[in-house]
Short mmCIF file of C-alpha atoms in Angstrom, two decimals:
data_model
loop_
_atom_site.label_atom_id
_atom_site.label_comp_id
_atom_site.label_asym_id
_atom_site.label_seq_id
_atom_site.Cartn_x
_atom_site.Cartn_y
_atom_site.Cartn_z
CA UNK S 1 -14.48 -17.82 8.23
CA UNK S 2 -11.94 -15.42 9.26
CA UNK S 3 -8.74 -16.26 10.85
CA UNK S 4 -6.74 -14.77 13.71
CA UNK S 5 -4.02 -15.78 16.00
CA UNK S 6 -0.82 -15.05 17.86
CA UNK S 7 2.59 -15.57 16.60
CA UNK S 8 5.34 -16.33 19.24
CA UNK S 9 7.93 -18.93 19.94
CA UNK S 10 7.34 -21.16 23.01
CA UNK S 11 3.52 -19.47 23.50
CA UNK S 12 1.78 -22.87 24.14
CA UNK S 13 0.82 -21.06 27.50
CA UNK S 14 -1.06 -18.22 25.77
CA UNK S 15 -4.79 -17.47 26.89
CA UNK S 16 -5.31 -15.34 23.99
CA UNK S 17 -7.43 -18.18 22.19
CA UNK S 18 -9.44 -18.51 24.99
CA UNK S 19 -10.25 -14.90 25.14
CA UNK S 20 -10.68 -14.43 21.62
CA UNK S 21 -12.55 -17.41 20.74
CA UNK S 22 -15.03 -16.41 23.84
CA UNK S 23 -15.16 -12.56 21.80
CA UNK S 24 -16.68 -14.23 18.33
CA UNK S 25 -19.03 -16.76 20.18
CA UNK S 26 -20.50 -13.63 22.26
CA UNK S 27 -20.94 -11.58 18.73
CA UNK S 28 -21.75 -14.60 16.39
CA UNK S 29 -18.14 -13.33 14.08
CA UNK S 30 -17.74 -17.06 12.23
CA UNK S 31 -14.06 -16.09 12.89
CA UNK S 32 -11.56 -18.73 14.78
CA UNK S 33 -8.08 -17.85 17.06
CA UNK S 34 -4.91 -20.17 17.18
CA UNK S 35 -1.21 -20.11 18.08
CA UNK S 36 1.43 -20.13 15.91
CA UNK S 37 4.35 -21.02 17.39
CA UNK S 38 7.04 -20.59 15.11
CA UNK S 39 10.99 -21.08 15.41
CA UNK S 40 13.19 -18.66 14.90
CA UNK S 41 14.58 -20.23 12.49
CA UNK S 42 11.36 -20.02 10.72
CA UNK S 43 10.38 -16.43 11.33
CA UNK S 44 11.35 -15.19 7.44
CA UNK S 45 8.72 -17.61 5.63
CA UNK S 46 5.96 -17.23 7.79
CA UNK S 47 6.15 -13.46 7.57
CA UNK S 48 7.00 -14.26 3.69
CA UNK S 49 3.52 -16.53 3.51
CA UNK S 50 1.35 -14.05 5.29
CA UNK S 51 0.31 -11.76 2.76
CA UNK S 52 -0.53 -14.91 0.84
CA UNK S 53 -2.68 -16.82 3.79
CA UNK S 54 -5.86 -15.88 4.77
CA UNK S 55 -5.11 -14.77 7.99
CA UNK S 56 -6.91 -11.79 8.53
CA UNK S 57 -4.96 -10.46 11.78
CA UNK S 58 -2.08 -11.65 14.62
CA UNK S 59 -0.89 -10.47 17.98
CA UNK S 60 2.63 -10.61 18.28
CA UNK S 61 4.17 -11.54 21.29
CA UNK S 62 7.78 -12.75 22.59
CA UNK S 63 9.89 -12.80 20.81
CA UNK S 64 9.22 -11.12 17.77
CA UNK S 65 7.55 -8.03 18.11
CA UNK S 66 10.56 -5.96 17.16
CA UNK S 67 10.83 -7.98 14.09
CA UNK S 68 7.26 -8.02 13.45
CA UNK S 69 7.89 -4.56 12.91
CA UNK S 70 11.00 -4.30 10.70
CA UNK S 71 8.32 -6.68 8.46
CA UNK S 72 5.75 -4.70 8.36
CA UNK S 73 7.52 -1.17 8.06
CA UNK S 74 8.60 -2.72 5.07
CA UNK S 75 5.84 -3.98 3.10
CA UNK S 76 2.87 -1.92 5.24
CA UNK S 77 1.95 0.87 7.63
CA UNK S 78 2.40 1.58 10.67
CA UNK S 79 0.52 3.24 13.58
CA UNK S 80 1.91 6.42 15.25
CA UNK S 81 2.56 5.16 17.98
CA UNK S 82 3.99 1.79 17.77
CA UNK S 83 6.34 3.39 14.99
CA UNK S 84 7.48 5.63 18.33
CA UNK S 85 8.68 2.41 19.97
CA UNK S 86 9.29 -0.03 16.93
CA UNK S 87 7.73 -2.47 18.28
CA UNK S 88 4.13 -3.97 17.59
CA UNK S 89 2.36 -6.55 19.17
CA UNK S 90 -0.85 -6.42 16.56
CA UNK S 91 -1.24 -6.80 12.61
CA UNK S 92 -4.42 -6.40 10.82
CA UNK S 93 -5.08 -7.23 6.85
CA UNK S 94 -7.04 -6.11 4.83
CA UNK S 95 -7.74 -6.56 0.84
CA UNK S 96 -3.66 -7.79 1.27
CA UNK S 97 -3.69 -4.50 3.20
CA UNK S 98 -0.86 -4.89 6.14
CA UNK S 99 -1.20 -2.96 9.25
CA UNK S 100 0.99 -2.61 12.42
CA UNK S 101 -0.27 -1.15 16.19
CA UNK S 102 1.51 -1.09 19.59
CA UNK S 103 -2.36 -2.35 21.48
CA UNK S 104 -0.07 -2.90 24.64
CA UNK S 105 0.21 0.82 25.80
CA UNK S 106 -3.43 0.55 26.00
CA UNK S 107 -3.55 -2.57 28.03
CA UNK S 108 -1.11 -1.43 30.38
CA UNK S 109 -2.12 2.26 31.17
CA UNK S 110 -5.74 1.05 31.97
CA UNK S 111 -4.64 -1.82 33.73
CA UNK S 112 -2.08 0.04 35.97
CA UNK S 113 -5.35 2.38 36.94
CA UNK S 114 -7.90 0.42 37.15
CA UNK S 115 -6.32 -2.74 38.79
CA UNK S 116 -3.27 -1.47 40.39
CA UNK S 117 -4.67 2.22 41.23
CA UNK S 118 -1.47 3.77 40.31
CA UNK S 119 -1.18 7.70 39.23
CA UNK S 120 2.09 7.86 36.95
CA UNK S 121 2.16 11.63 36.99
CA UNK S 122 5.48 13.53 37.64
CA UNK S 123 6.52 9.65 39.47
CA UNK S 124 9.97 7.41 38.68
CA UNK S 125 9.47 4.11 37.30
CA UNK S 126 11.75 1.36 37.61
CA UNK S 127 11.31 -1.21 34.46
CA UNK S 128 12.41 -4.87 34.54
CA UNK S 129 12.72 -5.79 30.46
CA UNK S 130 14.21 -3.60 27.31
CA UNK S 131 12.24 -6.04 25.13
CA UNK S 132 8.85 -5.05 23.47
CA UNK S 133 6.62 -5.23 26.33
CA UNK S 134 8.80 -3.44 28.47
CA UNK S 135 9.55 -0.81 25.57
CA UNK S 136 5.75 -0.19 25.63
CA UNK S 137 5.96 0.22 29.12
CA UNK S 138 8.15 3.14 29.26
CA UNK S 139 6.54 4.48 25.63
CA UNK S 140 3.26 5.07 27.81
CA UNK S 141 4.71 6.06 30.43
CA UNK S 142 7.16 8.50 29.02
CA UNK S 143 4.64 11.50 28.84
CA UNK S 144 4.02 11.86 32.53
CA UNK S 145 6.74 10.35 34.60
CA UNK S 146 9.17 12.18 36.06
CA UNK S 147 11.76 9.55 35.46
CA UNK S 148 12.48 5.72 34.31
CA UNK S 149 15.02 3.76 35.27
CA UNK S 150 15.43 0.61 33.40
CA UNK S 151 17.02 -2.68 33.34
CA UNK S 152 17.92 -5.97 31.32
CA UNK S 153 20.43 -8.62 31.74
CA UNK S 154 21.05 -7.97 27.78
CA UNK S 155 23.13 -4.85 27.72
CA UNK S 156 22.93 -4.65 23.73
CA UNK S 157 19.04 -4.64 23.64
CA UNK S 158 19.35 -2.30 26.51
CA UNK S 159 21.09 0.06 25.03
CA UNK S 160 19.33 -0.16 21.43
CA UNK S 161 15.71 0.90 22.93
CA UNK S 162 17.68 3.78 24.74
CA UNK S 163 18.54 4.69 21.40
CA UNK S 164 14.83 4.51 20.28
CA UNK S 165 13.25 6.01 23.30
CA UNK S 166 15.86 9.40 22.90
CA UNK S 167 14.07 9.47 19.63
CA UNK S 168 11.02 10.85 20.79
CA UNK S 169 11.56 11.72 24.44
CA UNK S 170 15.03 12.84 25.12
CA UNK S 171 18.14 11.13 26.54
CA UNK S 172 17.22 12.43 30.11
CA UNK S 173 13.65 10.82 30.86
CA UNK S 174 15.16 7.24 30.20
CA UNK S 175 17.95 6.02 32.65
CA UNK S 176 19.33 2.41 32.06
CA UNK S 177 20.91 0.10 34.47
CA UNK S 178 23.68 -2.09 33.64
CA UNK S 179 24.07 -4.20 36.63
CA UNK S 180 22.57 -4.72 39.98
CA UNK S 181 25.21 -2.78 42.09
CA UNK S 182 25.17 0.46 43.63
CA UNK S 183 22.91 2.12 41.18
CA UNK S 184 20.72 -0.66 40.94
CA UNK S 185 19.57 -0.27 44.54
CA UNK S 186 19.85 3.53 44.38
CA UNK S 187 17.05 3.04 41.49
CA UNK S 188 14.81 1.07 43.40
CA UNK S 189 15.12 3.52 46.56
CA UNK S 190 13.84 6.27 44.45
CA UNK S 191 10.80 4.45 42.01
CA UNK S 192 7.59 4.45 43.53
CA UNK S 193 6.36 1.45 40.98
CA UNK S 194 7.95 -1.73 39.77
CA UNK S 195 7.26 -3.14 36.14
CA UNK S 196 8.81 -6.23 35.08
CA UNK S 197 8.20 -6.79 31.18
CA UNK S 198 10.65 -9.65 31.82
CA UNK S 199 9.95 -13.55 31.53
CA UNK S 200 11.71 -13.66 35.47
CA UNK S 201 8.80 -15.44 37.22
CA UNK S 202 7.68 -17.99 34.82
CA UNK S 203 10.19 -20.42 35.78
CA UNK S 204 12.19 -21.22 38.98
CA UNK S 205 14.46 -18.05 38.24
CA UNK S 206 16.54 -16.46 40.82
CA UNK S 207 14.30 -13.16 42.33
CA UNK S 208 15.30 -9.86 40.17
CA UNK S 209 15.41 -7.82 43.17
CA UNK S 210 16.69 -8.56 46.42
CA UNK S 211 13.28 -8.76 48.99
CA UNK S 212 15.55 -6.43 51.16
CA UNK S 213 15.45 -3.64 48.13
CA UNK S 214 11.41 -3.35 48.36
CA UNK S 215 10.30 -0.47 50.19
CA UNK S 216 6.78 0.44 51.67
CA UNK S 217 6.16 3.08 48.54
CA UNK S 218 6.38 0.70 46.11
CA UNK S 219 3.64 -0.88 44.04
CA UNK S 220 4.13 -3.75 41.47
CA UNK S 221 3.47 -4.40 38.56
CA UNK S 222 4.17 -8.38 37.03
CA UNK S 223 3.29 -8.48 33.26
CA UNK S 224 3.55 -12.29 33.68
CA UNK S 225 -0.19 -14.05 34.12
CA UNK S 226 0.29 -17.29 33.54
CA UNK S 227 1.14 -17.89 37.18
CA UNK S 228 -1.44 -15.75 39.67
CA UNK S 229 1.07 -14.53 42.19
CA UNK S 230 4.95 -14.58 40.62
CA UNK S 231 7.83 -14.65 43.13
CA UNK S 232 7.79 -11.17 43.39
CA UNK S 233 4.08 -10.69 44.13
CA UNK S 234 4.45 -13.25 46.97
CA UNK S 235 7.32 -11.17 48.25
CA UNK S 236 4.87 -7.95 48.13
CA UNK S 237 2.05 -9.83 49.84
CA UNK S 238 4.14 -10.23 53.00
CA UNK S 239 5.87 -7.00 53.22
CA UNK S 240 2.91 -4.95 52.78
CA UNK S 241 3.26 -3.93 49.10
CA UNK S 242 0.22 -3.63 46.30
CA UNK S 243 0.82 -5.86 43.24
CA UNK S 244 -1.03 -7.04 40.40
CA UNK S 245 -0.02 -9.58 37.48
CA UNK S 246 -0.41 -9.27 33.68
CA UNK S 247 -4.05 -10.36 33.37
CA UNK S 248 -5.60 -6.92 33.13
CA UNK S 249 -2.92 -5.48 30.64
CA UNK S 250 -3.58 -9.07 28.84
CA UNK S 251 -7.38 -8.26 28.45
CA UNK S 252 -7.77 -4.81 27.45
CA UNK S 253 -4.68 -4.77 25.02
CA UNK S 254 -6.68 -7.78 23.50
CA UNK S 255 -9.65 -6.09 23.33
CA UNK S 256 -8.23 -3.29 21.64
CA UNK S 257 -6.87 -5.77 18.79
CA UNK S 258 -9.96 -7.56 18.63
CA UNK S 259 -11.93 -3.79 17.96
CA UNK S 260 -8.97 -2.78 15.36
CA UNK S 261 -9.70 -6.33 13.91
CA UNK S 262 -13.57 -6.32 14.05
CA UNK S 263 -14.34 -2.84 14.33
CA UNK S 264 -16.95 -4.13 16.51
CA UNK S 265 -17.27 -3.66 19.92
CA UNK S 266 -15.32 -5.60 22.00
CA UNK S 267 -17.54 -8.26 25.06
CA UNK S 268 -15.14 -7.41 27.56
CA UNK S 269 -16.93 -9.19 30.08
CA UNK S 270 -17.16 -12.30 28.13
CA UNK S 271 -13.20 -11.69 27.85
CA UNK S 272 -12.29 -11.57 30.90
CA UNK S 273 -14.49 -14.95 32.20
CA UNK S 274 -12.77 -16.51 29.63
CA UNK S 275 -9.86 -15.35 30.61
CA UNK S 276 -10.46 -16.53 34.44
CA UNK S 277 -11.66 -19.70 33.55
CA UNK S 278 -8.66 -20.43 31.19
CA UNK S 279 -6.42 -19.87 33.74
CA UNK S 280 -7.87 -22.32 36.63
CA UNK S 281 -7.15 -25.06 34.43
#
């Protein structure tokens, strides 16, 4: 039996299993899905023990995919694209093999067209989050926006993607936001969509935006899924404004992991009832 799962800290919400474990059942793969939720503090020998287990593939989710990359760069290979953003959010081994992929920038591209209806072309972006999600936000977006602005209440990681993203796109595509003054608001004014790739919405935190900031051109976008409509999607219901939550980018960058993993196929449909189901309880 093959092994997969998804390394985090604090993940015990995750509906990955669910939509995984639904994937083998629909193909007959004698493979099985579980969380590891691993401290921090513990990070160093799972990544140290990996090679060794018989785990056969991972997503990576908060807060390590920046460090699941620094791991892998070192002792494997990584895809094109995720090595544009360092950041990955899926490994696959192989014969002790270790491969890294950015699978979100999938996710979220199809899921911003197909659920949200958004067109990014020659638009500006405003992006809650500088951590991995929200650096594979902007990474997709980067080819055909006109403009991101983005934010995070941590200046340092802030500024570090910045760095990054100037890498491969430039310092002018990628504006960041240090505080929620005057430029701030200015920001909002001009972006036509709202991402937030940060955890604001999972718990009882204050709104990022002020509701008076939202305009009638905006559409959101809430990575979070673990809660159907997040403050700011309730916000958006009453003033008009088109949002969608994470559960779309959720599915289809899982389904990419589970066809780099498989090379099968992946039951989408299956996937996403799963995914549904898991979430009612």
């Amino acid at each position: 039996m093959k092994r997969y799962g998804i390394l985090g800290y604090n993940i015990g919400y995750s509906l990955s299993p669910a939509m995984h474990k639904a994937a083998f059942k629909k193909l007959k793969l004698r493979s099985d899905y579980k969380i590891f939720d691993v401290k921090p503090d513990n990070l160093d020998e799972f990544f140290n023990n990996l090679l060794r287990s018989n785990i056969s593939g991972l997503n990576i989710t908060v807060p390590y995919k920046r460090k699941a990359y620094e791991f892998v760069k070192k002792f494997g290979t990584i895809d094109k694209k995720a090595e544009s953003l360092e950041v990955i959010n899926t490994i696959a081994i192989k014969d002790k093999n270790i491969n890294g992929y950015n699978t979100d920038t999938l996710g979220f591209m199809r899921s911003l067209e197909e659920n949200l209806g958004f067109n990014p072309t020659n638009k500006t972006v405003f992006i809650f989050g500088a951590g991995g999600a929200g650096a594979a936000c902007a990474g997709s977006l980067a080819a055909t926006v006109k403009r991101i602005y983005m934010f995070d209440v941590d200046i340092k990681k802030l500024e570090e993607f910045a760095k990054v993203f100037s890498k491969q796109w430039g310092k002018s595509k990628l504006i960041i936001i240090k505080d929620r003054r005057g430029a701030f608001r200015k920001a909002i004014k001009e972006s036509v969509l709202i991402v937030n790739a940060s955890p604001f919405g999972m718990g009882k935190e204050e709104m990022l935006i002020d509701p008076a900031f939202l305009h009638k051109r905006l559409m959101i976008f809430d990575l979070i899924y673990c809660v159907t409509k997040t403050p700011i999607m309730k916000v958006a219901k009453k003033r008009g404004i088109k949002a969608v939550n994470g559960l779309g980018m959720l599915l289809y960058q899982g389904m990419a992991s589970f066809e780099i993993w498989t090379g099968r196929k992946a039951p989408v449909t299956a996937m996403k009832k799963a995914l549904v189901q898991a979430l009612k309880k």
